Amino acid sequence: MPHKVTLALDAMGGDEAPTMVIRGAEHFLKSGKQARFVLFGDENLIKPLLNDTPLLRASCEIVHTTEVIASDDKPSLALRRGKSSSMRLAIDAVKDGKADAVISAGNTGALMAISKVVLRTLDGIGRPAISGVVPNRSHDRLMLDLGANSECSARDLCDFAIMGYAYARTVLGIANPSIGLLNIGIEELKGREEIREAASILKTLPGLNFSGFVEANSIMSGDTDVIVADGFSGNIAIKSMEGTAQFMYKLTKNAIKRSPISILGYLIAKRAFTPVRVKMDQRRYNGGMFLGLNGVVVKSHGSASRVAFAHAIEEAYRVVENRVNERIIQELNRLMPELKAAAQLPKPEALSANKMEESAVIA
Amino acid sequence: MPHKVTLALDAMGGDEAPTMVIRGAEHFLKSGKQARFVLFGDENLIKPLLNDTPLLRASCEIVHTTEVIASDDKPSLALRRGKSSSMRLAIDAVKDGKADAVISAGNTGALMAISKVVLRTLDGIGRPAISGVVPNRSHDRLMLDLGANSECSARDLCDFAIMGYAYARTVLGIANPSIGLLNIGIEELKGREEIREAASILKTLPGLNFSGFVEANSIMSGDTDVIVADGFSGNIAIKSMEGTAQFMYKLTKNAIKRSPISILGYLIAKRAFTPVRVKMDQRRYNGGMFLGLNGVVVKSHGSASRVAFAHAIEEAYRVVENRVNERIIQELNRLMPELKAAAQLPKPEALSANKMEESAVIA
């Protein structure tokens, strides 16, 4: 019998925990996938919910916890004092080999801080990054970092590029994914220094398909498979996109509701909109993986619905099933010597003082 | 007879110059507004176009120029060598009092660099910012900086806040606009240090309605009137929003075109979509003002259509008509003493080493 994937759930994380977590896991199992779950949380709350979730009840165990990390707890405090919390124990289960991955909709900062301390980063990686899938006119693309590190060095950006490359090859199934750096223009002199420096390093790596800078308006319409950003810019970009999509939905919905005639027209045309709805369905993009750790950690939106949480579970499942972390380590081993050599060289296109001045004016 | 507004146009700037510029000015005049135009550019190209634009022909003069700053020219080069270019001479006209404002769809970096050198910044302002209007569920909002400065100090962000406040009061007509700082979370510990420091200064200014941090998904759906960002993040946000809106339009359009039934439904519901189309019409948001200069400079998208360019002209017209720069100077005089006092004080909530560590972990 093949090894069945075991997933640790922080049952107490998220706005509507534990209900949403339990129902999300049931929804995941209904799709036909096989997995075992370990639920970390208050069994007095969880047990009654399992009466309505027969598939989950048949394939889970509960680890009773009473402590919860709140969404506004400070990460350092959560790290020191939350040692018997549902989140911490769920991460510990991955570290101890009792689960293959952990999924939490709880406090992002705490989840990252505890994951870093408990699981440690992969050899050669300084900082983990949060990755997420974004819609695109053809196939889905990967973007990272979405908010783990608000400032990044050129080297951090290069690490993210390698991790993203490995992820896109394995989980998204793209043979030789193109890698771009998010910037405010596509010209070489544009943007912040660390981004220009990362570009000058990445383009010397023969093993990586680096395609230059990407502007934010091309994320969804362009051809770049992996978009690399510092966590601040990545977070701004992903939230701007989410906000715009939601805003346009609401505007359109309100417009249609305004008259019976337009409701009629909408009902007639409705089926045509199905592919649009599917492509832009934010629930489908729920689940950001923390790349760069010795273990699989997936973060769900705190406000995720049952269906969205099931997507986060599926993300973790696919990452485990595709042995993404092993593949990332392979890619790191392949590309790290190149990266280290390139990063230690004097920058191939070091900016002269004159060029620096120009870029300050442009940017 | 009241003074008629005089607008200098860089007729050679933009992807389809001078045609688009000339037709844009004609479109503006057709709305019934009165203005005089000075067209800087190649008269051999401009004169034939005026045959089709009778309103513009009756209210313009041409200043013949042969030199053009290309869209990929380096700003420092444009500054040194472009002294008889259409862009440079149009800016000079503002400096010399021959025009009230200049509008260009040319090279942004060059336009900013030349404007800074020719017009100088307002007293007390270190760096100008590019501002732009963004759609929102209720009234339009202002966002700055959209790309002039890729790195900003806390003090720069405070300057932008004051300029944005004055602009929103005068041009957008909001009595006491609320000011927010774009950040990756609304908690005090989130984001980059300069943003947290700017927040700690802004909240001590009694004359400014500071409302804290704004996440990028709330720009269109939230209540903040003026969103302040460094030019890098602001550019990422605005382009992400533009890209998403365009992407969703295309998806929807393609979906409707797929079958006669859905075309029929669309035609029936079409009128209901008019408010959505109007609100999201990117042409309406064309025209970014360079705030913080001794003179009015408005930048149009390089790929602007005739209608979009007319909006950029209207933006400049409204800024001149509302004496925005005078009002900004008034606000600066009112708020600068407060700002200087606050900025020189030890930070009211200086982060301890411990807090710094927490914030690094979070974000």
Coordinates of C-alpha atoms in Angstrom, one line a residue, chain B residues 17-228:
Chain B
A17 CA 2.4 62.1 -31.8
P18 CA 1.7 64.6 -33.1
T19 CA -1.7 63.3 -34.5
M20 CA -3.0 62.1 -31.1
V21 CA -1.9 65.4 -29.4
I22 CA -3.6 67.6 -31.9
R23 CA -6.8 65.6 -32.0
G24 CA -6.8 65.4 -28.2
A25 CA -6.7 69.2 -27.9
E26 CA -9.5 69.5 -30.4
H27 CA -11.6 67.0 -28.4
F28 CA -10.9 69.0 -25.3
L29 CA -12.1 72.2 -27.0
K30 CA -15.3 70.5 -28.3
S31 CA -16.4 70.1 -24.6
G32 CA -16.9 73.8 -24.6
K33 CA -13.9 74.8 -22.4
Q34 CA -12.0 77.9 -23.5
A35 CA -8.2 77.7 -23.6
R36 CA -5.3 78.9 -25.7
F37 CA -2.7 76.4 -26.9
V38 CA 0.9 76.7 -27.7
L39 CA 2.0 73.7 -29.8
F40 CA 5.7 72.8 -29.6
G41 CA 6.8 70.6 -32.5
D42 CA 7.5 70.1 -36.2
E43 CA 5.2 72.6 -38.0
N44 CA 5.5 70.6 -41.2
L45 CA 3.7 67.8 -39.4
I46 CA 1.4 69.9 -37.3
K47 CA 0.0 72.3 -39.8
P48 CA -1.7 69.8 -42.1
L49 CA -3.4 68.2 -39.1
L50 CA -4.9 71.5 -38.1
N51 CA -7.0 71.4 -41.2
D52 CA -9.2 68.8 -39.5
T53 CA -9.2 70.5 -36.1
P54 CA -10.9 73.9 -36.6
L55 CA -11.4 74.8 -33.0
L56 CA -7.7 74.2 -32.2
R57 CA -6.6 76.0 -35.3
A58 CA -8.5 79.1 -34.1
S59 CA -6.9 79.1 -30.7
C60 CA -3.3 78.0 -31.1
E61 CA 0.1 79.1 -32.1
I62 CA 2.9 76.8 -33.2
V63 CA 6.4 77.0 -32.0
H64 CA 8.5 75.1 -34.5
T65 CA 11.0 72.6 -33.1
T66 CA 12.9 69.9 -34.9
E67 CA 14.5 68.1 -31.9
V68 CA 12.5 65.3 -30.2
I69 CA 13.3 63.5 -27.0
A70 CA 12.7 59.8 -27.7
S71 CA 10.8 57.6 -25.3
D72 CA 14.0 55.6 -24.5
D73 CA 16.4 58.5 -24.1
K74 CA 18.1 58.7 -20.8
P75 CA 16.9 61.6 -18.7
S76 CA 20.3 62.9 -18.0
L77 CA 21.1 63.0 -21.7
A78 CA 17.7 64.6 -22.5
L79 CA 18.5 67.2 -19.9
R80 CA 21.9 68.0 -21.3
R81 CA 21.3 67.7 -25.0
G82 CA 17.6 68.3 -25.5
K83 CA 17.6 72.0 -24.9
S84 CA 15.8 72.8 -28.1
S85 CA 13.4 69.8 -28.0
S86 CA 9.7 70.2 -28.1
M87 CA 9.5 69.0 -24.5
R88 CA 12.1 71.3 -23.1
L89 CA 10.7 74.4 -24.8
A90 CA 7.2 73.6 -23.7
I91 CA 8.4 73.4 -20.1
D92 CA 10.5 76.6 -20.6
A93 CA 7.2 78.3 -21.6
V94 CA 5.7 77.6 -18.2
K95 CA 8.9 78.9 -16.5
D96 CA 8.8 82.1 -18.6
G97 CA 5.1 82.7 -17.8
K98 CA 4.1 82.2 -21.4
A99 CA 1.9 79.2 -20.5
D100 CA 0.1 78.2 -17.3
A101 CA 0.8 74.5 -17.7
V102 CA 2.5 71.9 -19.9
I103 CA 1.1 68.6 -21.0
S104 CA 3.3 65.9 -22.5
A105 CA 2.8 62.2 -23.4
G106 CA 6.6 61.8 -23.8
N107 CA 9.4 60.2 -21.8
T108 CA 8.4 60.4 -18.1
G109 CA 11.9 60.3 -16.7
A110 CA 13.0 63.1 -19.1
L111 CA 9.9 65.2 -18.3
M112 CA 10.5 64.9 -14.6
A113 CA 14.2 65.6 -14.8
I114 CA 13.8 68.7 -17.1
S115 CA 10.8 70.0 -15.0
K116 CA 12.9 69.7 -11.8
V117 CA 15.8 71.6 -13.3
V118 CA 13.8 74.2 -15.2
L119 CA 10.9 74.9 -12.7
R120 CA 12.5 73.9 -9.4
T121 CA 10.7 72.3 -6.5
L122 CA 8.4 74.3 -4.2
D123 CA 10.1 75.8 -1.2
G124 CA 10.3 73.0 1.5
I125 CA 9.7 70.1 -0.9
G126 CA 12.6 67.8 -1.6
R127 CA 11.1 65.7 -4.4
P128 CA 8.2 66.1 -6.7
A129 CA 5.7 63.2 -6.9
I130 CA 3.5 62.0 -9.7
S131 CA -0.1 62.0 -8.6
G132 CA -3.1 60.3 -10.3
V133 CA -6.8 59.8 -9.7
V134 CA -8.1 56.3 -9.1
P135 CA -11.7 55.0 -9.2
N136 CA -13.5 54.1 -6.0
R137 CA -16.9 52.8 -5.1
S138 CA -18.0 56.3 -4.1
H139 CA -15.9 59.3 -5.4
D140 CA -12.5 59.4 -7.1
R141 CA -9.5 59.2 -4.9
L142 CA -5.9 60.5 -5.3
M143 CA -2.8 58.4 -5.2
L144 CA 0.8 59.5 -5.2
D145 CA 3.7 58.9 -5.9
L146 CA 3.1 56.8 -8.9
G147 CA 6.7 56.5 -10.0
A148 CA 8.8 59.5 -9.7
N149 CA 10.9 58.3 -6.8
S150 CA 11.6 54.6 -6.3
E151 CA 12.9 55.1 -2.8
C152 CA 11.5 57.7 -0.4
S153 CA 12.4 58.8 3.1
A154 CA 9.7 59.2 5.9
R155 CA 10.0 63.0 5.3
D156 CA 9.3 62.6 1.5
L157 CA 6.2 60.6 2.4
C158 CA 5.1 63.3 4.7
D159 CA 5.6 66.0 2.0
F160 CA 3.5 63.8 -0.4
A161 CA 0.8 63.6 2.2
I162 CA 0.6 67.4 2.5
M163 CA 0.6 67.9 -1.2
G164 CA -2.0 65.3 -1.7
Y165 CA -4.2 66.8 1.0
A166 CA -4.1 70.2 -0.8
Y167 CA -4.8 68.7 -4.2
A168 CA -7.8 66.7 -2.9
R169 CA -9.2 69.7 -1.2
T170 CA -8.9 71.9 -4.3
V171 CA -9.3 69.7 -7.4
L172 CA -11.4 66.8 -6.0
G173 CA -13.4 69.2 -3.8
I174 CA -13.2 67.1 -0.6
A175 CA -13.4 69.4 2.5
N176 CA -11.1 67.5 4.9
P177 CA -9.6 64.6 2.9
S178 CA -8.4 61.6 4.8
I179 CA -4.8 60.6 4.2
G180 CA -3.5 57.0 4.3
L181 CA -0.2 55.4 3.8
L182 CA 0.0 52.4 1.5
N183 CA 1.3 49.4 3.4
I184 CA 1.1 45.6 3.5
G185 CA -1.0 45.5 6.7
I186 CA -2.9 47.9 8.9
E187 CA -1.1 47.0 12.1
E188 CA 1.5 49.5 13.4
L189 CA 4.4 47.0 13.2
K190 CA 3.9 46.1 9.5
G191 CA 5.9 47.3 6.6
R192 CA 9.0 49.2 5.9
E193 CA 10.6 51.4 8.5
E194 CA 10.3 54.7 6.6
I195 CA 6.5 54.0 6.3
R196 CA 6.1 53.4 10.0
E197 CA 8.2 56.5 10.7
A198 CA 6.1 58.6 8.4
A199 CA 2.9 57.3 10.1
S200 CA 4.3 58.3 13.5
I201 CA 5.0 61.8 12.3
L202 CA 1.7 62.3 10.3
K203 CA -0.5 61.3 13.2
T204 CA 1.0 64.2 15.3
L205 CA 0.0 66.8 12.8
P206 CA -3.2 68.4 14.0
G207 CA -3.9 70.1 10.6
L208 CA -3.9 66.8 8.7
N209 CA -6.6 64.2 8.7
F210 CA -4.3 61.1 8.9
S211 CA -6.2 57.8 9.0
G212 CA -3.4 55.2 9.2
F213 CA -2.3 52.5 6.8
V214 CA -4.2 51.3 3.7
E215 CA -3.8 47.9 2.2
A216 CA -3.8 47.7 -1.6
N217 CA -7.0 45.8 -1.8
S218 CA -8.8 48.7 -0.1
I219 CA -7.7 51.5 -2.6
M220 CA -10.9 51.1 -4.7
S221 CA -13.3 49.9 -2.0
G222 CA -12.1 51.8 1.1
D223 CA -12.7 55.3 2.5
T224 CA -9.3 56.9 2.3
D225 CA -9.2 60.0 0.0
V226 CA -5.5 60.3 -0.5
I227 CA -3.2 57.2 -0.7
V228 CA 0.4 58.0 -0.2

